Short mmCIF file of C-alpha atoms in Angstrom, two decimals:
data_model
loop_
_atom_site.label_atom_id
_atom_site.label_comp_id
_atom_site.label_asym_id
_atom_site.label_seq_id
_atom_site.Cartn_x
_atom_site.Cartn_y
_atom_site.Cartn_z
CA UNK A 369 -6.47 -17.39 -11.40
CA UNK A 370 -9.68 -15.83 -10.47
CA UNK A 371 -8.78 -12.67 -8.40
CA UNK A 372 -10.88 -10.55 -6.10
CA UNK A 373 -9.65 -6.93 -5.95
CA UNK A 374 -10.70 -6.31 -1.99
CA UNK A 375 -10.95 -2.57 -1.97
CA UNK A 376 -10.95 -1.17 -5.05
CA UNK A 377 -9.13 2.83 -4.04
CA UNK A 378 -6.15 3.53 -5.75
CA UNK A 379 -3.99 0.67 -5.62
CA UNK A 380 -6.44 -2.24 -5.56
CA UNK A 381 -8.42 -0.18 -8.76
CA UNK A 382 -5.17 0.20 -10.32
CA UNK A 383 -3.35 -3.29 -10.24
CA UNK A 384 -7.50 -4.63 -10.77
CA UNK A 385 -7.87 -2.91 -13.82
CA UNK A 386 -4.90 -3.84 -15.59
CA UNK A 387 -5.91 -7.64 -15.00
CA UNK A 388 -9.39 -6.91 -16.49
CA UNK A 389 -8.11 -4.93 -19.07
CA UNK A 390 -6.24 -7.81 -19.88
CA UNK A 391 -8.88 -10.03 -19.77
CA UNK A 392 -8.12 -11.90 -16.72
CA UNK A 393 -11.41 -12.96 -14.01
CA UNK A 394 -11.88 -9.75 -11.79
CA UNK A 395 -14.18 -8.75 -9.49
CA UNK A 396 -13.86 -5.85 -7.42
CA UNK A 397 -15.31 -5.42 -3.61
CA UNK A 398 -16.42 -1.55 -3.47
CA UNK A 399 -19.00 0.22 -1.92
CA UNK A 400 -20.99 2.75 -2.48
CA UNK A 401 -20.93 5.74 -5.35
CA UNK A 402 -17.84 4.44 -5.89
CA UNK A 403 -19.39 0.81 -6.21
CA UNK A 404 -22.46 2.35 -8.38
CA UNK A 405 -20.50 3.98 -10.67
CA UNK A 406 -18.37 1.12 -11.72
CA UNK A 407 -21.23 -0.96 -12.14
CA UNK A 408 -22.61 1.43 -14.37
CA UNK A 409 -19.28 2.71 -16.40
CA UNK A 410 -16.49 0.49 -15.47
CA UNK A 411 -13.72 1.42 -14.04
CA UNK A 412 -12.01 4.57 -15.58
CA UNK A 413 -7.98 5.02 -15.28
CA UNK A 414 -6.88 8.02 -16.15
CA UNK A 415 -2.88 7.85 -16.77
CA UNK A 416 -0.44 10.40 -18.51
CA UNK A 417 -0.87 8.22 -21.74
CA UNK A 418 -4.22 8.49 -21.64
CA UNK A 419 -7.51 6.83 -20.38
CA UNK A 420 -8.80 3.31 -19.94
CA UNK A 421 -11.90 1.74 -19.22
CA UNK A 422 -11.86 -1.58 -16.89
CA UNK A 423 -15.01 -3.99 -16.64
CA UNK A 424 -15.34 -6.62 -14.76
CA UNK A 425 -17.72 -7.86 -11.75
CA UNK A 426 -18.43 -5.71 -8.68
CA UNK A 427 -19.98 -5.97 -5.58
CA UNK A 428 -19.99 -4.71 -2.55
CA UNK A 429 -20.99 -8.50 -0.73
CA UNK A 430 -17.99 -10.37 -0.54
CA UNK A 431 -20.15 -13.43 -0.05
CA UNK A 432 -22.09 -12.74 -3.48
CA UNK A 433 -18.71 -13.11 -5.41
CA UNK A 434 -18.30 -16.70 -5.26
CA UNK A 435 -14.76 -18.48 -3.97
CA UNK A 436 -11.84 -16.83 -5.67
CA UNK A 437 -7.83 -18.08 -5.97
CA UNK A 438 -6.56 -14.66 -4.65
CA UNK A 439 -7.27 -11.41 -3.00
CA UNK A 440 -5.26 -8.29 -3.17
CA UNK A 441 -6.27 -6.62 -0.42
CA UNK A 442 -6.33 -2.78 -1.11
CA UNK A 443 -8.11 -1.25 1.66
CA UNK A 444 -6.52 0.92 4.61
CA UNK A 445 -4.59 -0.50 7.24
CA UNK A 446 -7.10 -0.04 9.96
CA UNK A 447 -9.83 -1.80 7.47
CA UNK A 448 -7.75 -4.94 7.13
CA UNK A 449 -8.31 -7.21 10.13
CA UNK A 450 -12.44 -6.22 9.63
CA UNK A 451 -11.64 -6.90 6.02
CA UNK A 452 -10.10 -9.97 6.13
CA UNK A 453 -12.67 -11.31 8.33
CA UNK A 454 -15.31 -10.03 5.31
CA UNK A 455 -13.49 -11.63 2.65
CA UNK A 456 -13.72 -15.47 4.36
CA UNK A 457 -16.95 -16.63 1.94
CA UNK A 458 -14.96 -15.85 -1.12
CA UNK A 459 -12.05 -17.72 0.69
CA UNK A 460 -11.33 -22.15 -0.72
CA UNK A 461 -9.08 -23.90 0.75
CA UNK A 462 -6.57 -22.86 -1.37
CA UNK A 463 -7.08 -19.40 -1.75
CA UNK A 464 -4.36 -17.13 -0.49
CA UNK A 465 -4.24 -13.18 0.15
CA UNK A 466 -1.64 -10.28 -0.06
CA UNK A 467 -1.36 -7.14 1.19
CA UNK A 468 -0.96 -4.48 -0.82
CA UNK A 469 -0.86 -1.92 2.61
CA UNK A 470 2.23 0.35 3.04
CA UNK A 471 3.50 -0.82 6.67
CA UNK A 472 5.37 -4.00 7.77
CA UNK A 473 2.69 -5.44 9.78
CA UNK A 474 -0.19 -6.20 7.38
CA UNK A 475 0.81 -9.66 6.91
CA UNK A 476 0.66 -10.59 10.41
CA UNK A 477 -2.44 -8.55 10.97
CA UNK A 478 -4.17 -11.00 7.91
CA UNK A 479 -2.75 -13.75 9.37
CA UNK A 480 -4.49 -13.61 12.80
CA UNK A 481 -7.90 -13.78 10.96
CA UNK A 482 -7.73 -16.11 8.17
CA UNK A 483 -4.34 -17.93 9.23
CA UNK A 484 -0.74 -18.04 8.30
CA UNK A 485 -1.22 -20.72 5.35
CA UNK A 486 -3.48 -18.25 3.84
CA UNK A 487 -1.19 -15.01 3.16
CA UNK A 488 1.68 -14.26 1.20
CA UNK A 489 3.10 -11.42 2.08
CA UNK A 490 3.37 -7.81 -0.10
CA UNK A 491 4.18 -4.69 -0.58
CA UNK A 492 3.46 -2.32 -3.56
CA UNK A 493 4.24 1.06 -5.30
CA UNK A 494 1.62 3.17 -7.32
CA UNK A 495 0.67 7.11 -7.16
CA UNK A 496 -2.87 6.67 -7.52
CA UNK A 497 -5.74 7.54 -6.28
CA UNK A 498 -9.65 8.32 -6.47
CA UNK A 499 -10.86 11.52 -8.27
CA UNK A 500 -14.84 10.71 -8.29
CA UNK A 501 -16.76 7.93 -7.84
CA UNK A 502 -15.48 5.27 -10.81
CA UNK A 503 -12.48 7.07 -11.99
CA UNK A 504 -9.32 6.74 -10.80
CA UNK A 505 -5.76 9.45 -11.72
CA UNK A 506 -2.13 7.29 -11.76
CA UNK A 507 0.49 9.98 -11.74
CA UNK A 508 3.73 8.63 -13.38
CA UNK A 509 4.71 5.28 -14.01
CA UNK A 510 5.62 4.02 -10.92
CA UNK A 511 3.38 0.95 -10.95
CA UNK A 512 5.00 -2.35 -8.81
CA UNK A 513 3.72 -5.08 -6.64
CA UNK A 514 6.73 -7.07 -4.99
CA UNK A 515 5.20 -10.33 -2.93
CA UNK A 516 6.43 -13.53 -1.71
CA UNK A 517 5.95 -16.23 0.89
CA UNK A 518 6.66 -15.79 4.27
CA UNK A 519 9.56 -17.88 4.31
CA UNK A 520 10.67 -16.58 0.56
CA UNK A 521 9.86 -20.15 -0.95
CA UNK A 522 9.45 -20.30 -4.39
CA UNK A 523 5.72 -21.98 -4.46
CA UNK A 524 3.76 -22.93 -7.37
CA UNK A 525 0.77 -20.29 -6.40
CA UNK A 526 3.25 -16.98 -5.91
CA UNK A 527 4.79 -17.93 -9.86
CA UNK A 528 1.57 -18.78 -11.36
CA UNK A 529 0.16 -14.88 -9.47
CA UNK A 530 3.46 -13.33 -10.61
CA UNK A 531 3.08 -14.93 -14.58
CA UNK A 532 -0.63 -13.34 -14.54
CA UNK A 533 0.02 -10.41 -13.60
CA UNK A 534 3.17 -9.93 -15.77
CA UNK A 535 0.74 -11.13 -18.72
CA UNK A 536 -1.12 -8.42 -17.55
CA UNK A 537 1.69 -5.73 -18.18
CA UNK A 538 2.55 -5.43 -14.46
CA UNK A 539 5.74 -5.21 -13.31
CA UNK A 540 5.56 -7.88 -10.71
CA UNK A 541 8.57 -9.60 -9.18
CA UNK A 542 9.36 -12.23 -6.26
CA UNK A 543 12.15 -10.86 -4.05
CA UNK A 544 15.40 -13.22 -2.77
CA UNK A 545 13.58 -12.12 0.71
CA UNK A 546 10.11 -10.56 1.28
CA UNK A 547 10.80 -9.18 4.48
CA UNK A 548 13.75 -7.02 3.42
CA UNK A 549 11.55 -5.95 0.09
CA UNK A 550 8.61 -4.90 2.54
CA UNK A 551 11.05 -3.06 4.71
CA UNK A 552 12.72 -0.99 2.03
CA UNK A 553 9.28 0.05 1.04
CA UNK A 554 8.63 1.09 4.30
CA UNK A 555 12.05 2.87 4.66
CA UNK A 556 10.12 5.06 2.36
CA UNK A 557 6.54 5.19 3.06
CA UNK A 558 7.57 5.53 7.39
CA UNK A 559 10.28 7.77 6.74
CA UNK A 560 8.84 10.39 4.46
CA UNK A 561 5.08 10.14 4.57
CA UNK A 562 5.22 11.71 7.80
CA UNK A 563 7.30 14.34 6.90
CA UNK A 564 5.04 15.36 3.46
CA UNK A 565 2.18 15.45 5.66
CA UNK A 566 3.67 17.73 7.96
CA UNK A 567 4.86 19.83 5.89
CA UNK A 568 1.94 19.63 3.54
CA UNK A 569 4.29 19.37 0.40
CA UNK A 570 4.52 17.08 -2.92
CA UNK A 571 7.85 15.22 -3.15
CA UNK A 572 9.54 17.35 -5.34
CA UNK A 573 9.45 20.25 -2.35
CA UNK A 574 10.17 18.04 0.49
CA UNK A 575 13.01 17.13 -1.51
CA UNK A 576 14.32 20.29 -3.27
CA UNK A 577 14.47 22.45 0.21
CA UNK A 578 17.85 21.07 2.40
CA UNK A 579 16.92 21.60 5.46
CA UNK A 580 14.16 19.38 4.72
CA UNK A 581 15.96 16.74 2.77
CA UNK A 582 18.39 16.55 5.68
CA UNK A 583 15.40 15.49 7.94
CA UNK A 584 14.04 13.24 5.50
CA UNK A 585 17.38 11.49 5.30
CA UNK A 586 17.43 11.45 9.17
CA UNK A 587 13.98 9.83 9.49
CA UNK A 588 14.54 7.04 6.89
CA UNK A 589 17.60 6.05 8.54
CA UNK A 590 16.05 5.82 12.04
CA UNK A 591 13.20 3.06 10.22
CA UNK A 592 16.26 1.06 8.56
CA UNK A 593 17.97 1.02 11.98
CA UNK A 594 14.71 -0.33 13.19
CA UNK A 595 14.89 -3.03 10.42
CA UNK A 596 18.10 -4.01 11.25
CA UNK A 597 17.65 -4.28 15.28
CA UNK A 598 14.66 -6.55 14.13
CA UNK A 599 16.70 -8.78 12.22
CA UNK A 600 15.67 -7.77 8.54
CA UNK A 601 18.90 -7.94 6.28
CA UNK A 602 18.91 -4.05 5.74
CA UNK A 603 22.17 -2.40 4.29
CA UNK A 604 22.82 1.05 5.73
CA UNK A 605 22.62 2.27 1.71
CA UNK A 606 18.86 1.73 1.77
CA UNK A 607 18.81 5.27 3.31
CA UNK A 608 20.37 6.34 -0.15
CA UNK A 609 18.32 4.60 -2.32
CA UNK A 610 14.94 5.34 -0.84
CA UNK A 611 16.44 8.75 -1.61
CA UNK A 612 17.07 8.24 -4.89
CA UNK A 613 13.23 6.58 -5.44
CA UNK A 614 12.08 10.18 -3.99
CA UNK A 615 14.01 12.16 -6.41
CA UNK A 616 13.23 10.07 -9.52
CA UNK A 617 9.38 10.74 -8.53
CA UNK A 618 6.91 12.81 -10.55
CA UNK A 619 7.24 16.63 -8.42
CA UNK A 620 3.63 16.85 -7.93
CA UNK A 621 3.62 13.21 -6.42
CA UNK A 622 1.81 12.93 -2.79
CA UNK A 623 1.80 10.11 -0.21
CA UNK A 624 -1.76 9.06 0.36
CA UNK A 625 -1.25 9.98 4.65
CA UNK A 626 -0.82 13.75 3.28
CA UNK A 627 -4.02 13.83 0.97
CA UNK A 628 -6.15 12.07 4.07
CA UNK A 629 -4.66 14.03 6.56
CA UNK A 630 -5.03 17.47 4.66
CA UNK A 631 -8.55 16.53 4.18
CA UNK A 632 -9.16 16.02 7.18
CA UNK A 633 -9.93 12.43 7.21
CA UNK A 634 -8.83 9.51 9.25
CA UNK A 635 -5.36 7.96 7.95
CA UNK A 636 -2.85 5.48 8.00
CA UNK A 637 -0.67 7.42 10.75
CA UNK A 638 -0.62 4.67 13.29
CA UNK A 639 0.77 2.07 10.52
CA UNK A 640 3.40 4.88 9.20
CA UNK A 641 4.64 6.75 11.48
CA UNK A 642 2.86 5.96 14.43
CA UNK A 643 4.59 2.61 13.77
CA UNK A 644 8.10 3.62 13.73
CA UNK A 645 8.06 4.89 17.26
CA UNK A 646 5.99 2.24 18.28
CA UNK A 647 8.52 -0.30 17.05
CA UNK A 648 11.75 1.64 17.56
CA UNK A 649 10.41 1.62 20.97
CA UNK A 650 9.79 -2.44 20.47
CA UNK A 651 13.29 -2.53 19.55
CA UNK A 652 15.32 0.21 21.67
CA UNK A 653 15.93 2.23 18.26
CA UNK A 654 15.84 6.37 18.69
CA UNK A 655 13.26 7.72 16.50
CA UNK A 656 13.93 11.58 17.59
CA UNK A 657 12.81 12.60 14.46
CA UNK A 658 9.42 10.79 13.89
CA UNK A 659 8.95 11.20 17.61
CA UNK A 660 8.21 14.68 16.70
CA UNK A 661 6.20 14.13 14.01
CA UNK A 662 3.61 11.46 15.28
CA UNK A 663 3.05 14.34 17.82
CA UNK A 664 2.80 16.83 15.18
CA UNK A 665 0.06 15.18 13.39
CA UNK A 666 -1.81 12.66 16.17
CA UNK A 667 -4.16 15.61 17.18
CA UNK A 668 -5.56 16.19 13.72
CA UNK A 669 -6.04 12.06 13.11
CA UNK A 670 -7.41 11.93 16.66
CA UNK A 671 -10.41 14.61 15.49
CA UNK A 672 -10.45 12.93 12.35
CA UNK A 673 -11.76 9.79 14.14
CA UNK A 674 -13.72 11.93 16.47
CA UNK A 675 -11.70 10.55 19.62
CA UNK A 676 -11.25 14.38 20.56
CA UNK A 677 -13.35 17.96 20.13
#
């Protein structure tokens, strides 16, 4: 399958490179130093077992790539729908998309530009991120892309992505249900992104400190309670395991809302934790505790995006 890597930050680069490193047709939509500097030098992975060196095609004109099978789309939430509508040249009639966003509403969001037939939807877990232009830093091994149709059939083109990247030495999988996969990952990237960037703190203080843990736990239940007034087959001892995914991560690991925020760029807030209000809202769920954050941090992301002095 020929696969365009659309956005190439740290989870596009990182699930990208492995494919190219494995000799599988890449190209990856940058811009750019970044862009530049993988043209010049590939794209450089640094890991804790050492450091790699992906080439394969880049450009940043989507319509210069030529049609593709899929797209893993790696840019920022508020990038996609503007994305998606970029990425239509390299789009066949049989070409397909998935979202590699943190959120539960990326699918949909694709869907409304390039239509439902064309998206599977996804999810995906890696601590990586850009440390200069070309070179990316994966902390750990916590490396994972879980996708699926939208009505979890097994269909030919989610096996045949799932086999490459497998080949590839990703740990991909197909999950009984998609929607309940992309929840659970967003029991953990709405419940305690918010809280890390609050706090400005790795995991392994958010965790460590009880008062702290307490509201984590407290915040990840309010987004599976969410789940489960929405219909998504959620089992109370998510809240538990997202817990136990936190505590198994590397100490210096950081959500990518916290290193945007802290740096006083715009973020995903609105798609984290903005979203769990919004939708506990949707849905008549309490969400006392990310009430308080989304206030916390909305006046920073609004002068991030210059919408106030």
């Amino acid at each position: 399958m020929r696969t365009a890597i659309f956005g190439t930050g740290g989870a596009g680069g990182y699930f990208g490179s492995q494919l190219a490193l494995a000799g599988k047709d890449v190209v990856f939509i940058a811009r750019g130093e970044h862009l530049r500097a993988i043209r010049e030098h590939g794209l450089i992975v640094e890991t804790d077992d050492g450091e790699k060196i992906a080439k394969a095609v880049a450009t940043d004109d989507p319509a210069s790539a030529g049609k593709v099978d899929v797209i893993l789309m790696g840019v920022k939430t508020w990038q996609l729908k503007d994305s998606a509508a970029a990425m239509l040249p390299m789009m066949g009639k049989d070409t397909f998309a998935v979202p590699l966003q943190n959120g539960v509403e990326a699918a949909s969001d694709l869907a409304d530009v390039v239509g439902p037939e064309r998206v599977v939807d996804g999810t995906c877990g890696t601590i990586t991120r850009i440390v200069a232009p070309g070179r990316l830093r994966s902390v750990g091994h916590t490396n994972f892309i879980r996708f699926g149709e939208r009505d979890n059939r097994q269909s030919k083109r989610v096996l045949e992505l799932r086999d490459m990247l497998v080949d590839a030495g990703v740990r991909a999988e197909i999950p009984e249900d998609i929607r309940v996969a992309v929840w659970k990952k967003f029991a953990f990237s709405g419940g305690c992104g918010g809280i890390n960037a609050a706090t400005r703190s790795p995991a392994g203080r958010t965790r460590s400190v009880p008062e702290t843990r307490d509201l984590l736990r407290r915040s990840i239940a309010e987004v599976v309670a969410i789940g489960q007034a929405m219909g998504v087959a959620l089992d109370n001892a998510v809240v538990d395991e997202t817990l136990a995914f936190l505590d198994s991560l590397n100490h210096e690991s950081t959500p990518s809302l916290l290193r945007d925020i802290a740096a006083g760029k715009p973020s995903e807030l609105e798609a984290w934790t903005g979203a769990v209000v919004r939708l506990g809202r949707k849905a008549g769920v309490p969400t006392p505790v990310n009430d308080v954050l989304y206030a916390v941090l909305l006046p920073q992301e609004l002068k991030a995006r210059g919408l106030v002095e």
